[in-house]
mmCIF file of C-alpha atoms in Angstrom:
data_model
loop_
_atom_site.group_PDB
_atom_site.id
_atom_site.type_symbol
_atom_site.label_atom_id
_atom_site.label_comp_id
_atom_site.label_asym_id
_atom_site.label_seq_id
_atom_site.Cartn_x
_atom_site.Cartn_y
_atom_site.Cartn_z
ATOM 1 C CA MET A 1 0.000 0.000 0.000
ATOM 2 C CA PRO A 2 1.582 3.331 -1.041
ATOM 3 C CA VAL A 3 1.914 6.255 1.345
ATOM 4 C CA VAL A 4 0.158 9.519 0.428
ATOM 5 C CA THR A 5 1.876 12.751 1.505
ATOM 6 C CA VAL A 6 0.238 16.171 1.612
ATOM 7 C CA THR A 7 1.992 19.543 1.321
ATOM 8 C CA SER A 8 -0.399 22.494 1.441
ATOM 9 C CA ASP A 9 -1.042 26.121 2.393
ATOM 10 C CA TRP A 10 -4.379 25.240 3.961
ATOM 11 C CA ASN A 11 -3.458 25.715 7.647
ATOM 12 C CA LYS A 12 -4.941 23.270 10.135
ATOM 13 C CA ARG A 13 -7.275 25.927 11.542
ATOM 14 C CA ASP A 14 -9.530 25.399 8.519
ATOM 15 C CA PHE A 15 -11.375 22.236 7.528
ATOM 16 C CA TYR A 16 -9.672 21.704 4.164
ATOM 17 C CA ALA A 17 -6.749 19.597 5.398
ATOM 18 C CA GLY A 18 -8.981 17.445 7.574
ATOM 19 C CA ALA A 19 -11.466 16.922 4.756
ATOM 20 C CA LEU A 20 -8.738 15.768 2.373
ATOM 21 C CA GLU A 21 -7.048 13.479 4.882
ATOM 22 C CA GLY A 22 -10.401 12.003 5.904
ATOM 23 C CA GLY A 23 -11.242 11.261 2.284
ATOM 24 C CA LEU A 24 -7.879 9.602 1.727
ATOM 25 C CA LEU A 25 -7.683 7.425 4.841
ATOM 26 C CA GLY A 26 -10.020 4.810 3.396
ATOM 27 C CA ILE A 27 -7.733 4.500 0.370
ATOM 28 C CA ALA A 28 -4.170 4.689 1.698
ATOM 29 C CA PRO A 29 -2.195 5.829 4.756
ATOM 30 C CA VAL A 30 -1.662 9.601 4.842
ATOM 31 C CA CYS A 31 1.440 11.477 5.987
ATOM 32 C CA GLU A 32 1.421 15.251 6.411
ATOM 33 C CA ILE A 33 4.614 16.936 5.226
ATOM 34 C CA THR A 34 3.256 20.368 6.165
ATOM 35 C CA HIS A 35 0.139 22.500 5.974
ATOM 36 C CA GLN A 36 2.120 25.629 6.875
ATOM 37 C CA ILE A 37 3.238 26.752 3.409
ATOM 38 C CA HIS A 38 2.678 30.503 3.104
ATOM 39 C CA SER A 39 -0.612 31.245 1.367
ATOM 40 C CA PHE A 40 -0.322 31.018 -2.437
ATOM 41 C CA ASP A 41 3.494 30.559 -2.259
ATOM 42 C CA VAL A 42 3.939 27.833 -4.870
ATOM 43 C CA ARG A 43 7.739 28.082 -4.873
ATOM 44 C CA MET A 44 7.878 27.505 -1.129
ATOM 45 C CA GLY A 45 5.648 24.451 -1.493
ATOM 46 C CA VAL A 46 7.797 23.136 -4.326
ATOM 47 C CA PHE A 47 10.988 23.625 -2.302
ATOM 48 C CA VAL A 48 9.637 21.785 0.743
ATOM 49 C CA LEU A 49 8.295 18.856 -1.282
ATOM 50 C CA ARG A 50 11.464 18.699 -3.396
ATOM 51 C CA GLN A 51 13.589 18.272 -0.271
ATOM 52 C CA ALA A 52 11.236 15.765 1.371
ATOM 53 C CA PHE A 53 9.914 13.343 -1.253
ATOM 54 C CA THR A 54 13.105 11.321 -1.728
ATOM 55 C CA ARG A 55 12.878 10.209 1.920
ATOM 56 C CA TYR A 56 9.675 8.309 1.172
ATOM 57 C CA PRO A 57 9.536 4.808 -0.318
ATOM 58 C CA ALA A 58 9.205 4.215 -4.044
ATOM 59 C CA GLY A 59 5.581 4.236 -5.136
ATOM 60 C CA SER A 60 4.596 7.023 -2.733
ATOM 61 C CA ILE A 61 1.985 9.543 -3.877
ATOM 62 C CA HIS A 62 2.654 13.230 -3.177
ATOM 63 C CA ILE A 63 -0.075 15.894 -3.218
ATOM 64 C CA LEU A 64 1.037 19.524 -3.599
ATOM 65 C CA ALA A 65 -2.012 21.592 -2.649
ATOM 66 C CA VAL A 66 -0.790 25.177 -2.915
ATOM 67 C CA GLN A 67 -2.737 27.614 -5.118
ATOM 68 C CA SER A 68 -4.137 24.501 -6.715
ATOM 69 C CA GLN A 69 -7.423 25.516 -8.334
ATOM 70 C CA ALA A 70 -7.339 23.788 -11.719
ATOM 71 C CA THR A 71 -8.693 25.183 -15.000
ATOM 72 C CA ASP A 72 -9.149 23.780 -18.493
ATOM 73 C CA GLN A 73 -5.848 25.396 -19.484
ATOM 74 C CA LEU A 74 -4.021 24.426 -16.268
ATOM 75 C CA PRO A 75 -5.472 21.043 -15.315
ATOM 76 C CA MET A 76 -4.937 18.984 -12.201
ATOM 77 C CA SER A 77 -2.397 16.378 -13.285
ATOM 78 C CA VAL A 78 -0.466 13.316 -12.179
ATOM 79 C CA ALA A 79 3.249 13.041 -12.943
ATOM 80 C CA TYR A 80 5.451 9.986 -12.477
ATOM 81 C CA TYR A 81 9.053 10.780 -11.610
ATOM 82 C CA GLN A 82 11.778 8.649 -10.023
ATOM 83 C CA GLU A 83 9.210 5.986 -9.042
ATOM 84 C CA HIS A 84 7.023 8.526 -7.225
ATOM 85 C CA TYR A 85 3.609 9.943 -8.171
ATOM 86 C CA PHE A 86 2.906 13.681 -7.890
ATOM 87 C CA ILE A 87 -0.540 15.269 -8.009
ATOM 88 C CA THR A 88 -0.894 19.029 -8.504
ATOM 89 C CA VAL A 89 -1.760 21.654 -11.109
ATOM 90 C CA ASN A 90 0.273 21.495 -14.328
ATOM 91 C CA ASP A 91 1.132 25.207 -14.448
ATOM 92 C CA GLY A 92 4.933 25.002 -14.576
ATOM 93 C CA ARG A 93 5.570 23.816 -11.034
ATOM 94 C CA PHE A 94 6.484 20.297 -12.148
ATOM 95 C CA SER A 95 9.502 21.774 -13.940
ATOM 96 C CA LEU A 96 10.586 23.423 -10.663
ATOM 97 C CA LEU A 97 10.028 20.233 -8.711
ATOM 98 C CA PHE A 98 11.957 17.883 -11.016
ATOM 99 C CA ASP A 99 15.534 17.992 -12.291
ATOM 100 C CA HIS A 100 14.504 16.471 -15.623
ATOM 101 C CA GLU A 101 11.414 15.391 -17.539
ATOM 102 C CA PRO A 102 9.150 12.955 -15.661
ATOM 103 C CA GLN A 103 8.426 9.572 -17.190
ATOM 104 C CA TRP A 104 4.906 10.775 -17.943
ATOM 105 C CA ILE A 105 2.208 13.314 -17.074
ATOM 106 C CA ARG A 106 -1.537 12.748 -17.299
ATOM 107 C CA ALA A 107 -4.268 15.378 -16.888
ATOM 108 C CA VAL A 108 -7.162 14.521 -14.561
ATOM 109 C CA PHE A 109 -10.673 15.026 -15.932
ATOM 110 C CA ALA A 110 -12.018 18.336 -14.573
ATOM 111 C CA ALA A 111 -14.127 18.252 -11.419
ATOM 112 C CA GLN A 112 -16.824 20.829 -10.656
ATOM 113 C CA GLY A 113 -17.295 22.867 -7.476
ATOM 114 C CA THR A 114 -15.666 25.632 -5.465
ATOM 115 C CA PHE A 115 -13.306 23.150 -3.834
ATOM 116 C CA SER A 116 -12.987 20.826 -6.808
ATOM 117 C CA GLU A 117 -9.335 19.977 -6.153
ATOM 118 C CA LEU A 118 -10.393 18.054 -3.027
ATOM 119 C CA ASP A 119 -12.359 15.543 -5.106
ATOM 120 C CA ALA A 120 -9.696 15.542 -7.818
ATOM 121 C CA TYR A 121 -6.975 14.575 -5.331
ATOM 122 C CA ILE A 122 -9.042 11.791 -3.806
ATOM 123 C CA LYS A 123 -10.109 10.382 -7.176
ATOM 124 C CA ALA A 124 -6.557 10.517 -8.529
ATOM 125 C CA VAL A 125 -5.115 8.736 -5.497
ATOM 126 C CA LYS A 126 -7.825 6.072 -5.695
ATOM 127 C CA ALA A 127 -7.120 5.556 -9.403
ATOM 128 C CA ILE A 128 -3.370 5.188 -8.772
ATOM 129 C CA VAL A 129 -3.911 2.671 -5.958
ATOM 130 C CA GLU A 130 -6.397 0.656 -8.045
ATOM 131 C CA ASP A 131 -4.279 0.951 -11.218
ATOM 132 C CA LYS A 132 -7.121 2.696 -13.062
ATOM 133 C CA LEU A 133 -5.466 6.016 -13.833
ATOM 134 C CA GLY A 134 -6.031 5.584 -17.563
ATOM 135 C CA GLU A 135 -9.808 5.671 -17.043
ATOM 136 C CA MET A 136 -9.871 9.249 -15.685
ATOM 137 C CA THR A 137 -6.847 10.938 -17.245
ATOM 138 C CA LEU A 138 -5.418 11.922 -20.609
ATOM 139 C CA PRO A 139 -1.743 12.230 -21.659
ATOM 140 C CA ALA A 140 -0.360 15.748 -21.196
ATOM 141 C CA ASP A 141 2.815 17.732 -21.784
ATOM 142 C CA MET A 142 4.662 19.356 -18.909
ATOM 143 C CA LYS A 143 4.328 23.116 -18.767
ATOM 144 C CA THR A 144 7.604 24.779 -17.837
ATOM 145 C CA GLU A 145 8.791 27.666 -15.712
ATOM 146 C CA VAL A 146 12.308 29.051 -15.363
ATOM 147 C CA ARG A 147 13.976 28.006 -12.117
ATOM 148 C CA PRO A 148 16.081 30.774 -10.518
ATOM 149 C CA SER A 149 19.713 29.710 -10.812
ATOM 150 C CA ALA A 150 22.892 31.082 -9.310
ATOM 151 C CA VAL A 151 25.098 33.020 -11.753
ATOM 152 C CA ALA A 152 28.795 32.168 -11.725
ATOM 153 C CA GLU A 153 31.808 33.932 -13.202
ATOM 154 C CA LYS A 154 35.531 33.346 -12.716
ATOM 155 C CA ASP A 155 35.797 35.104 -9.356
ATOM 156 C CA TYR A 156 32.266 35.359 -7.993
ATOM 157 C CA ILE A 157 28.858 33.744 -7.620
ATOM 158 C CA MET A 158 25.582 35.661 -7.478
ATOM 159 C CA GLY A 159 22.904 33.685 -5.665
ATOM 160 C CA GLN A 160 19.477 34.171 -4.166
ATOM 161 C CA VAL A 161 17.669 33.264 -0.961
ATOM 162 C CA ILE A 162 15.068 30.684 -1.969
ATOM 163 C CA TYR A 163 13.749 29.590 1.429
ATOM 164 C CA ILE A 164 13.714 30.888 4.993
ATOM 165 C CA ASP A 165 13.076 28.182 7.567
ATOM 166 C CA SER A 166 11.251 28.463 10.883
ATOM 167 C CA TYR A 167 14.501 29.381 12.663
ATOM 168 C CA GLY A 168 15.137 32.335 10.353
ATOM 169 C CA ASN A 169 17.959 30.590 8.491
ATOM 170 C CA ALA A 170 18.314 31.586 4.825
ATOM 171 C CA ILE A 171 18.761 28.776 2.302
ATOM 172 C CA THR A 172 20.182 29.849 -1.048
ATOM 173 C CA ASN A 173 20.313 28.384 -4.541
ATOM 174 C CA VAL A 174 24.121 28.086 -4.407
ATOM 175 C CA SER A 175 25.078 24.415 -4.429
ATOM 176 C CA ARG A 176 28.181 22.921 -2.870
ATOM 177 C CA SER A 177 29.285 21.637 -6.277
ATOM 178 C CA LEU A 178 29.078 25.132 -7.833
ATOM 179 C CA PHE A 179 30.869 26.707 -4.866
ATOM 180 C CA ASP A 180 33.689 24.151 -5.054
ATOM 181 C CA LYS A 181 33.988 24.441 -8.837
ATOM 182 C CA VAL A 182 34.242 28.236 -8.924
ATOM 183 C CA GLY A 183 36.124 28.661 -5.672
ATOM 184 C CA ALA A 184 38.715 25.949 -6.313
ATOM 185 C CA GLY A 185 39.905 26.210 -2.718
ATOM 186 C CA ARG A 186 40.342 30.010 -2.740
ATOM 187 C CA ASP A 187 39.574 32.345 0.149
ATOM 188 C CA PHE A 188 36.213 34.066 -0.166
ATOM 189 C CA ARG A 189 33.733 36.502 1.298
ATOM 190 C CA ILE A 190 29.969 36.055 1.317
ATOM 191 C CA PHE A 191 28.156 39.394 1.227
ATOM 192 C CA LEU A 192 24.586 39.888 2.423
ATOM 193 C CA GLN A 193 22.648 43.105 1.970
ATOM 194 C CA GLY A 194 25.628 45.128 0.760
ATOM 195 C CA PRO A 195 29.341 45.220 1.645
ATOM 196 C CA TYR A 196 29.111 45.377 5.444
ATOM 197 C CA THR A 197 27.564 42.029 6.377
ATOM 198 C CA ARG A 198 29.912 39.261 5.339
ATOM 199 C CA ILE A 199 31.026 35.725 6.151
ATOM 200 C CA GLU A 200 34.492 34.392 5.354
ATOM 201 C CA LYS A 201 34.281 30.751 6.449
ATOM 202 C CA ILE A 202 32.190 27.649 5.804
ATOM 203 C CA SER A 203 31.265 25.974 9.102
ATOM 204 C CA ASP A 204 30.780 22.244 9.585
ATOM 205 C CA SER A 205 27.815 22.734 11.923
ATOM 206 C CA TYR A 206 25.684 25.399 13.582
ATOM 207 C CA GLY A 207 27.621 25.048 16.834
ATOM 208 C CA GLY A 208 31.010 25.971 15.429
ATOM 209 C CA VAL A 209 30.667 29.683 16.279
ATOM 210 C CA ARG A 210 29.667 31.818 19.261
ATOM 211 C CA PRO A 211 25.978 32.567 19.957
ATOM 212 C CA GLY A 212 24.843 35.516 17.857
ATOM 213 C CA GLN A 213 27.590 35.067 15.268
ATOM 214 C CA LEU A 214 26.936 34.776 11.529
ATOM 215 C CA LEU A 215 27.770 31.472 9.886
ATOM 216 C CA ALA A 216 27.528 29.698 6.542
ATOM 217 C CA LEU A 217 27.306 25.967 5.944
ATOM 218 C CA PHE A 218 26.140 23.492 3.335
ATOM 219 C CA ASN A 219 22.989 21.764 4.535
ATOM 220 C CA SER A 220 21.740 18.227 3.971
ATOM 221 C CA ALA A 221 20.346 19.277 0.572
ATOM 222 C CA GLY A 222 23.813 20.437 -0.524
ATOM 223 C CA LEU A 223 22.759 24.101 -0.597
ATOM 224 C CA LEU A 224 24.502 27.063 1.002
ATOM 225 C CA GLU A 225 22.683 28.092 4.158
ATOM 226 C CA LEU A 226 23.279 31.332 6.056
ATOM 227 C CA ALA A 227 22.383 31.591 9.719
ATOM 228 C CA VAL A 228 22.959 33.210 13.094
ATOM 229 C CA PHE A 229 23.824 30.711 15.818
ATOM 230 C CA MET A 230 21.074 30.766 18.470
ATOM 231 C CA GLY A 231 19.324 33.565 16.591
ATOM 232 C CA SER A 232 17.319 34.456 13.481
ATOM 233 C CA LEU A 233 19.280 35.733 10.490
ATOM 234 C CA ALA A 234 16.066 36.870 8.802
ATOM 235 C CA THR A 235 15.184 39.079 11.774
ATOM 236 C CA LEU A 236 18.610 40.317 12.835
ATOM 237 C CA GLU A 237 19.913 41.087 9.340
ATOM 238 C CA ASN A 238 16.552 41.807 7.689
ATOM 239 C CA ILE A 239 17.105 39.055 5.123
ATOM 240 C CA GLY A 240 14.062 38.202 3.014
ATOM 241 C CA LEU A 241 12.983 35.644 0.471
ATOM 242 C CA TYR A 242 14.583 36.169 -2.961
ATOM 243 C CA ASP A 243 17.199 38.596 -1.610
ATOM 244 C CA ASP A 244 20.505 38.446 -3.469
ATOM 245 C CA ILE A 245 23.766 37.220 -1.988
ATOM 246 C CA GLN A 246 27.244 37.498 -3.500
ATOM 247 C CA ILE A 247 30.286 35.297 -3.002
ATOM 248 C CA GLN A 248 33.544 36.982 -3.974
ATOM 249 C CA PHE A 249 36.615 34.743 -4.347
ATOM 250 C CA ASN A 250 40.183 35.939 -3.869
ATOM 251 C CA LYS A 251 41.753 36.351 -7.313
ATOM 252 C CA HIS A 252 45.167 35.319 -6.011
ATOM 253 C CA GLY A 253 44.159 32.040 -4.389
#
């Protein structure tokens, strides 16, 4: 029996999450990834699901319910990627979620009603579990959206904050592999919000500096993360989502 995960911006205060999970429990076990995605923030939902789904067993079904009202032009769809099923609106977010084309995408027949995605999710999960997806879907092409990427030159990298976690740590789109390739072991400075806030060392853990001190490390996703030990970088340094960061490498090694 596959596991069904749910990532949404519905907030548990409302009935939506409970209604979906109740409708799914008779079909398959349900696991909440989070219902605390910021309202309508598709990129945040994509980031969270992208980091989490690989931890689940092959055959798992992942629902991304963030700004998920389907239309005829942007239908609710099922994608199959790396032995996992994904159910969400085909509006470009699949291309942000996956590193390459999924094995296939199928559009779910439109449901009617003000909360039509609820029924669409339940019907799609039921069809996957019963191996009847072909009866309620049609083949579809993946719509694409440009994923923000770090820009690298010989002596610097320009990156962007793509996620701020609940501790106020800023996760960027600068990967360890890009940092190592451009830096080639050279000394560096990481600049935040202009020339005055900077970091000159990569730490191995959060505890490698004094409380209140800035630090940079590569997290479990292999992305550069900026933080304040025992504090909130977002609050103390006024760092926000999609803010730019710059890494300047010493030209002389």
